Amino acid sequence: MTDMAVETTTSSEPLPRTKTDWLPLLLVPALALLALPFIGSGSTWVTLTVAGLAMGMMIFLMASGLTLVFGLMDIINFGHGVFISLGAYATLIVLGPLAGWGQADSVWLNLGLLFLCIVVAMAVTGVVGAVFERVIVRPVYGSHLKQILVTMGGLIVAEQAIHAIWGASPIPLQLPQTLRGAFVIGDIVMERYRVVAVCIGLVVFIGMQLLLNRTRIGLLIRAGVENPEMVEALGYRIRRLFVSVFVAGSALAGLGGVMWAFYRQTLTAGMGMEVMVLVFIVIIIGGLGSVGGCFVGSILVALVANYVGFLEPKLALISNILVMALVLIWRPQGLFPVARR
Amino acid sequence: MAEPLLQLSGVHTHIGPYHILHGVDFAIPAGQLTMLLGRNGAGKTTTLRTIMGLWQASSGAIRFDGQDITKNSTPNIARAGIGYVPESMAIFTDLTVRENIVLAARSGPVDSARLDWMLGLFPALKRFWNLPAGNLSGGQKQMLAIARAIAEPRRLLLIDEPTKGLAPVMVRSMIEAFKALKAAGETILLVEQNFYAASALGDNVIVMDDGRIVHSGAMREMVEDKNLQQRLLGLSLDAHQ
Ligand SMILES: Nc1ncnc2c1ncn2[C@@H]1O[C@H](COP(=O)(O)OP(=O)(O)OP(=O)(O)O)[C@@H](O)[C@H]1O
Ligand SMILES: [Mg+2]
């Protein structure tokens, strides 16, 4: 990519100010601080916050691909949950032959196993994503109603396929040996796997930000989210970009599925569908098409769910909807509205 | 006479159920600036979009540089060497000025001579180089949209109403920029409502009405013939002077 250096000349005309939008970013620490006095105990607060962050990262992994697919292609893909379930089940391909790695008392073998599960799951969901795009999504470009119906159909077929391949009953999944249990520091308890999930989520988020902001393909994706027609008028074949983003989005859902599966320690074909409500909530909160918004939205929803679940369990179920309603009252287009034509 | 760079023959365009272009014929000679005039709703924008393949011509032919591009996809039409500045400008507001230009130079980095030339035409862009383009003023956005169209060498520029909504001083500097582009040998098809700007720039003029071409010829002829102006452009002539 070019680095065109242009010296900035001084002039009497005032420079327009850059509008960096910090407010939504402040929501997360503000919420965490606000919750502290209600929860009272500092150590409980840390535990809940880490749990919320971990859950938020997993939701982000599952949702980030969908928000890009929606932003770039204007496709409503109800079938996205399939890739979450499929990614989760794909761990079995690795766990079958390499079960020993999971029982070994070695952090490296355990993490290696998790890593392999992720790689295989992403490969499987990426390939299935490419087929799904070609067979199911491509014929219904431009019509939201058809997209909803057809991708729902795809979802049902894919869930049945999972039943056919891996059976209809839930399959228990064991965390690798050293990832079980918790880190205990003083009276603070942090489940190990949650810490791992936070790290993986952060790495993926930073990677996506670098890709979107520092590479030509990232520029194209951002430009395409804003105005696909103009991207084409500059000579780019946006169809190829669509397909790549769809495949990448499916693979990310697969990655989220792996993380989610080890968290729940059970596999069910419907597990992807179950989290889709949350996924849709966070991409709406974040602003359709915004990866940063999806990240903040995921953490917000998950933190609230954890705090409320502790303080007022009866409200836990509706807390997500409440967060969404409040955010949309504040910003009807979501936290980071993406400009469109 | 050599074959014109761009030739439309009997082009009809439908948008959904509406029949918008009714057999548009015109030719754009290489190396000249051709103005496309016509009242609101005459079909100027639709004509440019049809050339770019953003609307599909339902019949007729569009030839560019000896090739039939009527059925080509928009990216392929752009790659054939046509730069497009839409009426809405369609700059990428989330990207910086620099990123907008980087993206527009599809075939590779902009060489420094070209960059200097572009920024010489539109010095304001230099100052906002690393700012999100959404922060630019309307006139600066228009400059960016044009700079994007010339970020790499093109055979033909299609520019849709670049002076729309600009203050007179901005219109004048825009006219200067087009004069410079003309002097650099660019072939330009420019849609313009402002007859003052149009007459200062055009080598040729095409007038549209109701989806048809109602006049085409040399600009000088039109400037000299007040009756022709009155008949074709009506009040718009006085309104814009
Ligand atoms: N997307 C669309 N759907 C339906 N009709 C359209 C669409 N775009 C343009 N039209 C119609 O086509 C006709 C020509 O429009 P066009 O935008 O090409 O005119 P124009 O000459 O560019 O006008 P202006 O000077 O106002 O920009 C108008 O009657 C307009 O209403
Ligand atoms: Mg127009």
Coordinates of C-alpha atoms and ligand atoms in Angstrom, one line a residue:
Chain A
M1 CA 0.0 0.0 0.0
T2 CA 1.2 3.5 -0.8
D3 CA 2.4 5.8 1.8
M4 CA 2.0 9.1 0.1
A5 CA 3.6 11.6 2.3
V6 CA 2.2 15.1 1.8
E7 CA 3.5 17.9 3.9
T8 CA 0.7 19.9 5.4
T9 CA 0.9 23.5 4.6
T10 CA -0.1 26.1 7.1
S11 CA -2.9 28.3 6.3
S12 CA -5.2 30.8 8.0
E13 CA -8.3 28.7 7.3
P14 CA -9.2 26.6 10.3
L15 CA -8.8 22.8 9.9
P16 CA -12.1 20.9 10.3
R17 CA -11.9 19.0 13.5
T18 CA -11.7 15.3 13.5
K19 CA -14.8 13.9 15.1
T20 CA -13.5 10.9 17.0
D21 CA -16.5 9.4 18.7
W22 CA -15.4 8.5 22.2
L23 CA -18.7 8.4 24.0
P24 CA -19.7 4.8 23.2
L25 CA -16.2 3.6 24.2
L26 CA -16.6 5.2 27.6
L27 CA -19.9 3.3 28.1
V28 CA -18.0 0.1 29.0
P29 CA -15.8 1.4 31.9
A30 CA -18.7 3.6 33.0
L31 CA -21.0 0.7 33.3
A32 CA -18.4 -1.4 35.1
L33 CA -17.7 1.4 37.6
L34 CA -21.4 2.0 38.1
A35 CA -22.0 -1.6 38.9
L36 CA -19.2 -1.7 41.6
P37 CA -21.1 -0.1 44.5
F38 CA -24.2 -2.2 43.8
I39 CA -22.2 -5.4 43.9
G40 CA -20.3 -4.3 46.9
S41 CA -17.6 -6.9 47.1
G42 CA -14.6 -6.0 44.9
S43 CA -13.6 -9.6 44.3
T44 CA -17.1 -10.6 43.2
W45 CA -17.1 -7.6 40.9
V46 CA -13.8 -8.7 39.3
T47 CA -15.2 -12.2 38.8
L48 CA -18.4 -11.0 37.3
T49 CA -16.5 -8.5 35.1
V50 CA -14.1 -11.1 33.8
A51 CA -17.0 -13.5 33.1
G52 CA -18.8 -10.7 31.3
L53 CA -15.8 -9.8 29.2
A54 CA -15.3 -13.5 28.3
M55 CA -18.9 -13.8 27.3
G56 CA -18.7 -10.6 25.4
M57 CA -15.7 -11.7 23.4
M58 CA -17.4 -14.9 22.4
I59 CA -20.5 -13.0 21.3
F60 CA -18.3 -10.7 19.4
L61 CA -16.6 -13.6 17.6
M62 CA -19.9 -15.0 16.7
A63 CA -21.4 -11.7 15.6
S64 CA -18.5 -9.8 13.9
G65 CA -18.8 -11.7 10.6
L66 CA -22.5 -11.1 10.4
T67 CA -22.3 -7.4 10.8
L68 CA -19.8 -7.1 8.0
V69 CA -21.9 -9.3 5.7
F70 CA -24.9 -7.2 6.5
G71 CA -23.0 -3.9 6.1
L72 CA -21.3 -4.8 2.9
M73 CA -23.8 -6.9 1.1
D74 CA -27.1 -5.8 2.7
I75 CA -27.8 -9.5 3.3
I76 CA -29.9 -10.6 6.3
N77 CA -28.5 -14.0 7.0
F78 CA -30.6 -16.0 9.5
G79 CA -28.4 -19.0 8.6
H80 CA -25.4 -17.5 10.4
G81 CA -26.2 -19.6 13.5
V82 CA -25.4 -22.7 11.4
F83 CA -21.8 -21.8 11.3
I84 CA -21.6 -21.4 15.0
S85 CA -23.1 -24.9 15.5
L86 CA -21.0 -26.3 12.8
G87 CA -17.8 -24.8 14.2
A88 CA -18.6 -26.3 17.5
Y89 CA -19.2 -29.8 16.1
A90 CA -16.0 -29.5 14.0
T91 CA -14.1 -29.8 17.3
L92 CA -15.0 -33.4 17.3
I93 CA -12.9 -34.0 14.2
V94 CA -9.9 -32.9 16.2
L95 CA -10.9 -34.2 19.6
G96 CA -11.5 -37.7 18.3
P97 CA -7.9 -38.6 17.3
L98 CA -6.2 -36.1 19.6
A99 CA -8.1 -36.8 22.8
G100 CA -4.8 -37.4 24.6
W101 CA -3.7 -33.8 24.1
G102 CA -6.6 -32.7 26.1
Q103 CA -5.9 -35.1 29.0
A104 CA -2.2 -34.2 29.1
D105 CA -1.1 -32.1 32.0
S106 CA 0.6 -29.6 29.7
V107 CA -0.5 -26.1 29.0
W108 CA 1.1 -26.2 25.6
L109 CA -0.5 -29.4 24.4
N110 CA -3.9 -28.2 25.8
L111 CA -3.6 -24.8 24.1
G112 CA -2.3 -26.5 20.9
L113 CA -5.4 -28.7 20.9
L114 CA -7.7 -25.7 21.3
F115 CA -5.8 -24.0 18.5
L116 CA -6.1 -27.0 16.2
C117 CA -9.9 -27.2 17.0
I118 CA -10.1 -23.5 15.9
V119 CA -8.1 -24.0 12.7
V120 CA -10.2 -27.0 11.7
A121 CA -13.5 -25.4 12.6
M122 CA -12.6 -22.2 10.7
A123 CA -11.6 -24.3 7.7
V124 CA -14.8 -26.3 7.7
T125 CA -17.1 -23.3 8.3
G126 CA -15.2 -21.3 5.7
V127 CA -15.8 -23.9 3.0
V128 CA -19.4 -24.5 4.0
G129 CA -19.8 -20.7 4.0
A130 CA -18.5 -20.5 0.4
V131 CA -21.1 -23.1 -0.6
F132 CA -23.9 -21.5 1.4
E133 CA -23.1 -18.1 -0.3
R134 CA -23.1 -19.6 -3.8
V135 CA -26.2 -21.9 -3.4
I136 CA -28.4 -20.1 -0.9
V137 CA -27.5 -16.5 -0.7
R138 CA -26.6 -15.5 -4.2
P139 CA -29.9 -16.2 -5.8
V140 CA -31.7 -13.9 -3.4
Y141 CA -29.6 -10.7 -3.5
G142 CA -31.7 -7.6 -3.3
S143 CA -34.8 -9.1 -1.6
H144 CA -34.8 -9.1 2.2
L145 CA -37.9 -11.2 2.5
K146 CA -36.5 -13.9 0.3
Q147 CA -33.2 -13.7 2.2
I148 CA -35.0 -14.3 5.5
L149 CA -37.0 -17.2 4.2
V150 CA -34.2 -18.9 2.2
T151 CA -31.5 -18.5 4.9
M152 CA -34.0 -19.9 7.5
G153 CA -34.5 -22.8 5.2
G154 CA -30.7 -23.3 4.9
L155 CA -30.5 -23.2 8.7
I156 CA -33.1 -26.0 9.1
V157 CA -31.4 -28.1 6.5
A158 CA -28.0 -27.6 8.0
E159 CA -29.2 -28.4 11.5
Q160 CA -30.7 -31.6 10.2
A161 CA -27.4 -32.4 8.5
I162 CA -25.6 -32.0 11.8
H163 CA -28.1 -34.4 13.4
A164 CA -27.5 -36.9 10.5
I165 CA -23.7 -36.7 10.9
W166 CA -23.2 -36.5 14.6
G167 CA -26.5 -37.7 16.0
A168 CA -29.4 -35.9 17.6
S169 CA -28.5 -36.1 21.2
P170 CA -26.3 -33.6 23.0
I171 CA -22.7 -34.4 23.1
P172 CA -20.6 -33.6 26.2
L173 CA -17.4 -31.7 25.6
Q174 CA -14.5 -31.6 28.1
L175 CA -12.2 -28.7 28.5
P176 CA -8.5 -29.6 28.1
Q177 CA -7.0 -30.4 31.5
T178 CA -5.1 -27.2 32.3
L179 CA -7.9 -24.9 31.1
R180 CA -10.3 -26.2 33.7
G181 CA -10.6 -24.6 37.1
A182 CA -9.7 -21.0 38.0
F183 CA -6.9 -18.7 38.8
V184 CA -7.2 -17.6 42.4
I185 CA -5.5 -14.4 43.4
G186 CA -6.3 -13.5 47.0
D187 CA -10.1 -13.7 47.1
I188 CA -10.5 -13.0 43.4
V189 CA -11.5 -16.0 41.3
M190 CA -11.1 -16.0 37.5
E191 CA -12.0 -19.1 35.5
R192 CA -9.0 -19.9 33.4
Y193 CA -11.0 -20.6 30.2
R194 CA -12.6 -17.2 30.5
V195 CA -9.2 -15.6 30.5
V196 CA -8.3 -17.6 27.4
A197 CA -11.5 -16.5 25.7
V198 CA -10.8 -12.8 26.5
C199 CA -7.3 -13.1 25.0
I200 CA -8.5 -14.8 21.9
G201 CA -11.3 -12.3 21.5
L202 CA -8.9 -9.4 21.9
V203 CA -6.4 -10.9 19.4
V204 CA -9.2 -11.3 16.8
F205 CA -10.6 -7.8 17.4
I206 CA -7.1 -6.2 17.0
G207 CA -6.4 -8.3 14.0
M208 CA -9.7 -7.2 12.4
Q209 CA -9.0 -3.6 13.2
L210 CA -5.6 -3.8 11.6
L211 CA -7.0 -5.5 8.6
L212 CA -9.7 -2.9 8.2
N213 CA -7.6 0.1 8.8
R214 CA -4.2 -0.7 7.5
T215 CA -4.7 -2.8 4.4
R216 CA -6.1 -2.2 1.0
I217 CA -8.6 -5.0 1.3
G218 CA -9.7 -3.4 4.6
L219 CA -10.1 0.0 2.9
L220 CA -12.2 -1.7 0.2
I221 CA -14.4 -3.4 2.8
R222 CA -15.0 -0.1 4.6
A223 CA -15.6 1.8 1.4
G224 CA -17.9 -1.0 0.2
V225 CA -20.0 -0.9 3.4
E226 CA -20.5 2.8 2.7
N227 CA -21.1 2.7 -1.0
P228 CA -20.7 -0.5 -3.0
E229 CA -21.7 1.1 -6.2
M230 CA -18.9 3.6 -6.1
V231 CA -16.4 0.9 -5.3
E232 CA -17.5 -0.8 -8.5
A233 CA -17.3 2.5 -10.4
L234 CA -13.6 2.6 -9.4
G235 CA -13.1 -0.7 -11.1
Y236 CA -13.2 -3.2 -8.2
R237 CA -15.2 -6.4 -8.7
I238 CA -17.1 -6.2 -5.5
R239 CA -18.6 -9.7 -5.9
R240 CA -15.3 -11.2 -5.1
L241 CA -15.0 -9.0 -2.0
F242 CA -18.5 -10.2 -1.0
V243 CA -17.6 -13.8 -1.3
S244 CA -14.3 -13.3 0.7
V245 CA -16.1 -11.4 3.5
F246 CA -18.9 -14.0 3.6
V247 CA -16.3 -16.8 3.9
A248 CA -14.4 -14.9 6.5
G249 CA -17.6 -14.1 8.4
S250 CA -18.6 -17.8 8.4
A251 CA -15.1 -18.8 9.6
L252 CA -15.3 -16.3 12.5
A253 CA -18.7 -17.7 13.5
G254 CA -17.0 -21.1 13.5
L255 CA -14.3 -19.8 15.7
G256 CA -16.9 -18.3 18.0
G257 CA -18.7 -21.7 17.9
V258 CA -15.6 -23.5 19.2
M259 CA -15.1 -21.1 22.1
W260 CA -18.8 -21.2 22.9
A261 CA -18.9 -25.0 22.8
F262 CA -16.0 -25.4 25.3
Y263 CA -17.7 -22.8 27.5
R264 CA -21.0 -24.7 27.6
Q265 CA -19.2 -28.0 27.5
T266 CA -22.1 -29.5 25.5
L267 CA -22.8 -29.7 21.8
T268 CA -26.3 -29.4 20.4
A269 CA -27.3 -28.7 16.8
G270 CA -29.5 -25.8 18.0
M271 CA -26.7 -24.0 20.0
G272 CA -26.0 -21.6 17.2
M273 CA -29.6 -20.7 16.7
E274 CA -30.0 -20.1 20.4
V275 CA -27.3 -17.3 20.5
M276 CA -28.6 -15.7 17.4
V277 CA -30.9 -13.5 19.3
L278 CA -27.9 -12.1 21.2
V279 CA -26.0 -11.8 18.0
F280 CA -28.7 -9.8 16.3
I281 CA -29.0 -7.6 19.4
V282 CA -25.3 -6.7 19.5
I283 CA -25.1 -5.9 15.8
I284 CA -28.1 -3.6 16.1
I285 CA -26.6 -2.0 19.2
G286 CA -23.3 -1.6 17.5
G287 CA -24.6 -0.1 14.3
L288 CA -25.1 -2.4 11.3
G289 CA -21.8 -2.9 9.5
S290 CA -19.6 -1.6 12.3
V291 CA -17.0 -4.0 13.7
G292 CA -16.0 -1.6 16.5
G293 CA -19.6 -1.1 17.4
C294 CA -20.2 -4.9 17.4
F295 CA -17.3 -5.2 19.9
V296 CA -18.5 -2.6 22.3
G297 CA -22.1 -3.8 22.0
S298 CA -21.1 -7.4 22.7
I299 CA -19.2 -6.4 25.9
L300 CA -21.9 -4.1 27.0
V301 CA -24.6 -6.8 26.6
A302 CA -22.6 -9.5 28.3
L303 CA -21.5 -7.3 31.2
V304 CA -25.0 -6.2 31.9
A305 CA -26.2 -9.8 31.7
N306 CA -23.7 -10.8 34.3
Y307 CA -24.2 -7.9 36.7
V308 CA -28.0 -8.1 36.5
G309 CA -27.9 -11.9 36.7
F310 CA -26.0 -11.5 40.0
L311 CA -28.1 -8.6 41.4
E312 CA -31.5 -9.4 40.2
P313 CA -31.7 -12.8 38.5
K314 CA -35.3 -12.4 37.5
L315 CA -34.4 -9.5 35.3
A316 CA -31.5 -11.2 33.6
L317 CA -33.6 -12.5 30.7
I318 CA -34.8 -9.1 29.6
S319 CA -31.6 -7.2 30.4
N320 CA -30.4 -7.6 26.7
I321 CA -33.5 -6.1 25.3
L322 CA -33.4 -3.3 27.8
V323 CA -29.8 -2.5 26.9
M324 CA -30.8 -2.5 23.2
A325 CA -33.8 -0.2 23.8
L326 CA -31.7 2.3 25.8
V327 CA -29.0 2.4 23.3
L328 CA -31.4 2.9 20.4
I329 CA -33.2 5.7 22.3
W330 CA -29.8 7.4 22.6
R331 CA -28.6 6.5 19.1
P332 CA -31.3 5.1 16.8
Q333 CA -28.7 3.9 14.3
G334 CA -26.6 2.1 16.9
L335 CA -23.5 3.2 18.7
F336 CA -21.4 3.7 15.6
P337 CA -23.8 4.4 12.7
V338 CA -22.2 3.5 9.4
A339 CA -22.8 6.1 6.7
R340 CA -24.7 4.9 3.8
R341 CA -25.5 6.7 0.5
Chain B
M1 CA -12.8 11.8 -39.3
A2 CA -11.4 9.4 -36.6
E3 CA -13.8 7.3 -34.6
P4 CA -15.0 9.2 -31.5
L5 CA -13.8 8.0 -28.2
L6 CA -17.3 7.4 -26.9
Q7 CA -20.4 6.8 -29.1
L8 CA -23.9 6.2 -27.9
S9 CA -26.4 5.0 -30.6
G10 CA -30.1 4.7 -29.9
V11 CA -29.7 4.1 -26.2
H12 CA -32.8 3.3 -24.3
T13 CA -32.8 2.9 -20.5
H14 CA -35.6 1.7 -18.3
I15 CA -35.5 2.1 -14.6
G16 CA -38.0 -0.4 -13.2
P17 CA -41.2 0.3 -15.1
Y18 CA -40.1 3.8 -16.2
H19 CA -38.8 4.4 -19.7
I20 CA -36.2 7.2 -19.0
L21 CA -33.9 7.4 -22.1
H22 CA -35.6 7.3 -25.4
G23 CA -32.9 6.6 -28.0
V24 CA -29.9 8.7 -27.0
D25 CA -27.3 9.4 -29.7
F26 CA -24.1 11.3 -29.3
A27 CA -20.4 11.1 -29.8
I28 CA -17.6 12.4 -27.6
P29 CA -14.4 13.2 -29.5
A30 CA -11.1 12.5 -27.8
G31 CA -9.2 15.3 -26.2
Q32 CA -12.1 17.7 -25.9
L33 CA -14.5 18.8 -23.3
T34 CA -18.1 18.2 -24.1
M35 CA -20.9 19.7 -22.0
L36 CA -24.1 17.9 -21.4
L37 CA -26.9 20.4 -20.6
G38 CA -30.6 20.0 -19.9
R39 CA -33.2 20.9 -17.4
N40 CA -33.9 19.0 -14.2
G41 CA -35.1 15.5 -14.9
A42 CA -33.9 15.6 -18.6
G43 CA -32.0 12.4 -18.1
K44 CA -28.4 13.6 -17.8
T45 CA -27.5 11.6 -14.7
T46 CA -29.3 8.5 -16.2
T47 CA -27.2 8.9 -19.3
L48 CA -23.9 8.9 -17.3
R49 CA -25.1 6.0 -15.2
T50 CA -26.0 4.0 -18.3
I51 CA -22.5 4.6 -19.7
M52 CA -21.0 3.4 -16.5
G53 CA -23.2 0.3 -16.5
L54 CA -24.9 1.3 -13.3
W55 CA -28.2 1.1 -15.3
Q56 CA -28.3 -1.4 -18.0
A57 CA -29.3 0.0 -21.5
S58 CA -32.4 -1.9 -22.6
S59 CA -31.5 -1.4 -26.2
G60 CA -29.0 0.5 -28.4
A61 CA -25.2 0.5 -28.3
I62 CA -22.4 2.2 -26.3
R63 CA -19.0 2.0 -27.9
F64 CA -15.9 3.1 -26.1
D65 CA -12.5 3.2 -27.8
G66 CA -13.7 0.9 -30.5
Q67 CA -15.2 -1.7 -28.1
D68 CA -18.8 -2.4 -27.5
I69 CA -19.3 -1.9 -23.7
T70 CA -23.1 -1.9 -23.6
K71 CA -23.3 -5.1 -21.7
N72 CA -20.1 -4.8 -19.7
S73 CA -20.1 -4.8 -15.9
T74 CA -19.4 -1.5 -14.1
P75 CA -15.9 -2.6 -12.9
N76 CA -14.9 -3.6 -16.4
I77 CA -16.2 -0.3 -17.8
A78 CA -14.1 1.5 -15.2
R79 CA -11.1 -0.6 -16.0
A80 CA -11.5 0.3 -19.7
G81 CA -10.4 3.8 -18.6
I82 CA -13.5 5.7 -17.6
G83 CA -13.4 7.8 -14.4
Y84 CA -16.8 8.7 -12.9
V85 CA -17.7 11.6 -10.5
P86 CA -21.4 10.9 -9.6
E87 CA -23.8 13.7 -8.8
S88 CA -23.9 12.6 -5.2
M89 CA -20.0 12.7 -5.2
A90 CA -20.1 9.4 -3.3
I91 CA -16.9 10.0 -1.5
F92 CA -16.1 7.5 1.3
T93 CA -16.7 9.6 4.4
D94 CA -15.3 7.0 6.8
L95 CA -12.0 6.9 4.9
T96 CA -9.4 9.7 5.1
V97 CA -8.7 11.9 2.0
R98 CA -5.6 9.9 1.5
E99 CA -7.4 6.6 1.7
N100 CA -10.0 7.7 -0.8
I101 CA -7.2 8.5 -3.2
V102 CA -5.2 5.3 -2.5
L103 CA -8.3 3.3 -3.2
A104 CA -9.1 5.2 -6.4
A105 CA -5.6 4.4 -7.8
R106 CA -6.6 0.8 -8.4
S107 CA -3.6 -0.2 -10.6
G108 CA -1.0 0.8 -8.1
P109 CA 0.5 3.6 -6.0
V110 CA 0.0 7.1 -7.3
D111 CA 3.4 8.4 -8.6
S112 CA 4.6 11.6 -7.0
A113 CA 4.4 13.7 -10.2
R114 CA 0.7 12.8 -10.6
L115 CA 0.1 13.4 -6.9
D116 CA 1.7 16.8 -7.1
W117 CA -0.4 17.6 -10.2
M118 CA -3.6 16.6 -8.5
L119 CA -2.9 18.4 -5.3
G120 CA -1.9 21.4 -7.3
L121 CA -5.3 21.4 -8.9
F122 CA -7.0 21.1 -5.5
P123 CA -4.6 22.4 -2.8
A124 CA -7.2 22.2 -0.1
L125 CA -7.0 18.4 -0.2
K126 CA -3.4 18.6 0.9
R127 CA -4.4 20.2 4.2
F128 CA -7.0 17.6 5.0
W129 CA -4.9 14.7 3.8
N130 CA -5.2 12.6 6.9
L131 CA -8.7 13.6 8.0
P132 CA -11.8 11.5 7.5
A133 CA -13.4 12.8 4.2
G134 CA -16.7 13.1 6.0
N135 CA -15.3 16.2 7.7
L136 CA -14.8 18.1 4.4
S137 CA -17.0 20.9 3.3
G138 CA -19.2 20.4 0.2
G139 CA -16.8 22.0 -2.1
Q140 CA -13.9 20.1 -0.7
K141 CA -15.8 16.8 -1.1
Q142 CA -16.4 17.7 -4.7
M143 CA -12.7 18.3 -5.2
L144 CA -11.9 15.0 -3.6
A145 CA -14.5 13.3 -5.9
I146 CA -12.7 14.7 -8.9
A147 CA -9.3 14.0 -7.6
R148 CA -10.4 10.4 -7.1
A149 CA -11.5 10.2 -10.7
I150 CA -8.0 11.3 -11.9
A151 CA -5.9 9.4 -9.3
E152 CA -4.8 7.3 -12.2
P153 CA -4.7 8.0 -15.9
R154 CA -8.1 7.6 -17.5
R155 CA -9.2 7.9 -21.1
L156 CA -12.5 9.6 -20.3
L157 CA -13.9 11.4 -17.3
L158 CA -17.7 11.6 -16.7
I159 CA -18.5 14.4 -14.3
D160 CA -22.0 15.0 -13.0
E161 CA -22.8 18.6 -11.9
P162 CA -19.6 19.4 -10.0
T163 CA -20.7 23.0 -9.3
K164 CA -24.0 22.1 -7.8
G165 CA -24.6 24.0 -4.5
L166 CA -21.2 25.6 -4.6
A167 CA -20.5 29.3 -3.7
P168 CA -19.5 31.5 -6.7
V169 CA -15.9 31.7 -5.6
M170 CA -15.8 27.9 -5.4
V171 CA -17.4 27.6 -8.8
R172 CA -14.7 29.8 -10.3
S173 CA -11.9 27.7 -8.8
M174 CA -13.7 24.6 -10.1
I175 CA -13.7 26.1 -13.6
E176 CA -10.0 26.8 -13.3
A177 CA -9.4 23.2 -12.4
F178 CA -11.4 22.0 -15.4
K179 CA -9.4 24.3 -17.6
A180 CA -6.3 22.8 -16.3
L181 CA -7.6 19.3 -16.9
K182 CA -8.5 20.3 -20.4
A183 CA -5.0 21.7 -21.0
A184 CA -3.6 18.4 -19.8
G185 CA -5.4 16.7 -22.7
E186 CA -8.2 14.9 -20.7
T187 CA -11.4 13.9 -22.5
I188 CA -14.3 15.0 -20.4
L189 CA -18.1 14.7 -20.5
L190 CA -19.3 17.3 -18.1
V191 CA -22.9 17.7 -16.9
E192 CA -23.6 21.3 -16.0
Q193 CA -26.6 23.4 -15.2
N194 CA -24.7 26.6 -15.0
F195 CA -24.5 28.0 -18.5
Y196 CA -21.9 30.5 -17.5
A197 CA -19.5 27.8 -16.4
A198 CA -20.5 25.6 -19.4
S199 CA -19.8 28.3 -22.0
A200 CA -16.5 29.1 -20.4
L201 CA -15.3 25.5 -20.7
G202 CA -17.0 23.5 -23.4
D203 CA -15.6 22.7 -26.8
N204 CA -18.9 21.0 -27.6
V205 CA -22.3 21.0 -26.2
I206 CA -25.1 18.4 -26.1
V207 CA -28.5 19.4 -24.9
M208 CA -31.0 16.8 -23.6
D209 CA -34.7 17.0 -22.9
D210 CA -37.1 14.3 -21.8
G211 CA -34.6 11.5 -22.4
R212 CA -33.7 12.6 -25.9
I213 CA -30.8 14.6 -27.4
V214 CA -32.3 17.8 -28.7
H215 CA -29.1 19.6 -29.9
S216 CA -25.5 18.8 -30.3
G217 CA -22.7 21.0 -31.8
A218 CA -19.9 23.3 -31.1
M219 CA -20.1 25.4 -28.0
R220 CA -19.0 28.5 -29.8
E221 CA -22.0 28.3 -32.1
M222 CA -24.3 28.2 -29.1
V223 CA -22.6 31.0 -27.3
E224 CA -23.1 33.2 -30.3
D225 CA -26.6 32.2 -31.1
K226 CA -28.9 33.8 -28.5
N227 CA -32.0 32.4 -30.1
L228 CA -30.6 28.9 -29.8
Q229 CA -29.9 29.4 -26.2
Q230 CA -33.3 30.8 -25.6
R231 CA -35.0 27.9 -27.4
L232 CA -33.0 25.1 -25.8
L233 CA -32.2 26.3 -22.4
G234 CA -35.0 28.8 -21.8
L235 CA -34.9 30.6 -18.5
S236 CA -32.0 28.6 -17.2
L237 CA -29.7 30.9 -19.2
D238 CA -30.6 34.0 -17.3
A239 CA -31.1 32.3 -14.0
H240 CA -27.6 31.2 -13.8
Q241 CA -25.7 34.3 -15.0
Ligands
LIG1 N1 -34.0 5.5 -9.5 C1 -35.0 6.0 -10.2 N2 -36.2 5.5 -10.3 C2 -37.2 6.0 -11.0 N3 -37.0 7.1 -11.8 C3 -35.8 7.7 -11.8 C4 -34.7 7.2 -11.1 N4 -33.7 8.0 -11.3 C5 -34.1 8.9 -12.1 N5 -35.4 8.8 -12.5 C6 -36.2 9.6 -13.4 O1 -35.5 9.7 -14.6 C7 -35.6 11.0 -15.1 C8 -34.3 11.5 -15.4 O2 -33.6 11.7 -14.2 P1 -32.0 12.1 -14.2 O3 -31.6 12.1 -12.8 O4 -31.3 11.4 -15.2 O5 -32.2 13.7 -14.6 P2 -31.1 14.8 -14.6 O6 -31.1 15.3 -16.0 O7 -29.8 14.3 -14.1 O8 -31.7 15.8 -13.6 P3 -31.0 16.8 -12.6 O9 -30.5 18.0 -13.4 O10 -32.1 17.2 -11.6 O11 -29.9 16.1 -12.0 C9 -36.4 11.8 -14.1 O12 -37.7 11.9 -14.5 C10 -36.3 11.0 -12.8 O13 -37.5 11.2 -12.1
MG2 MG -28.7 14.7 -12.5

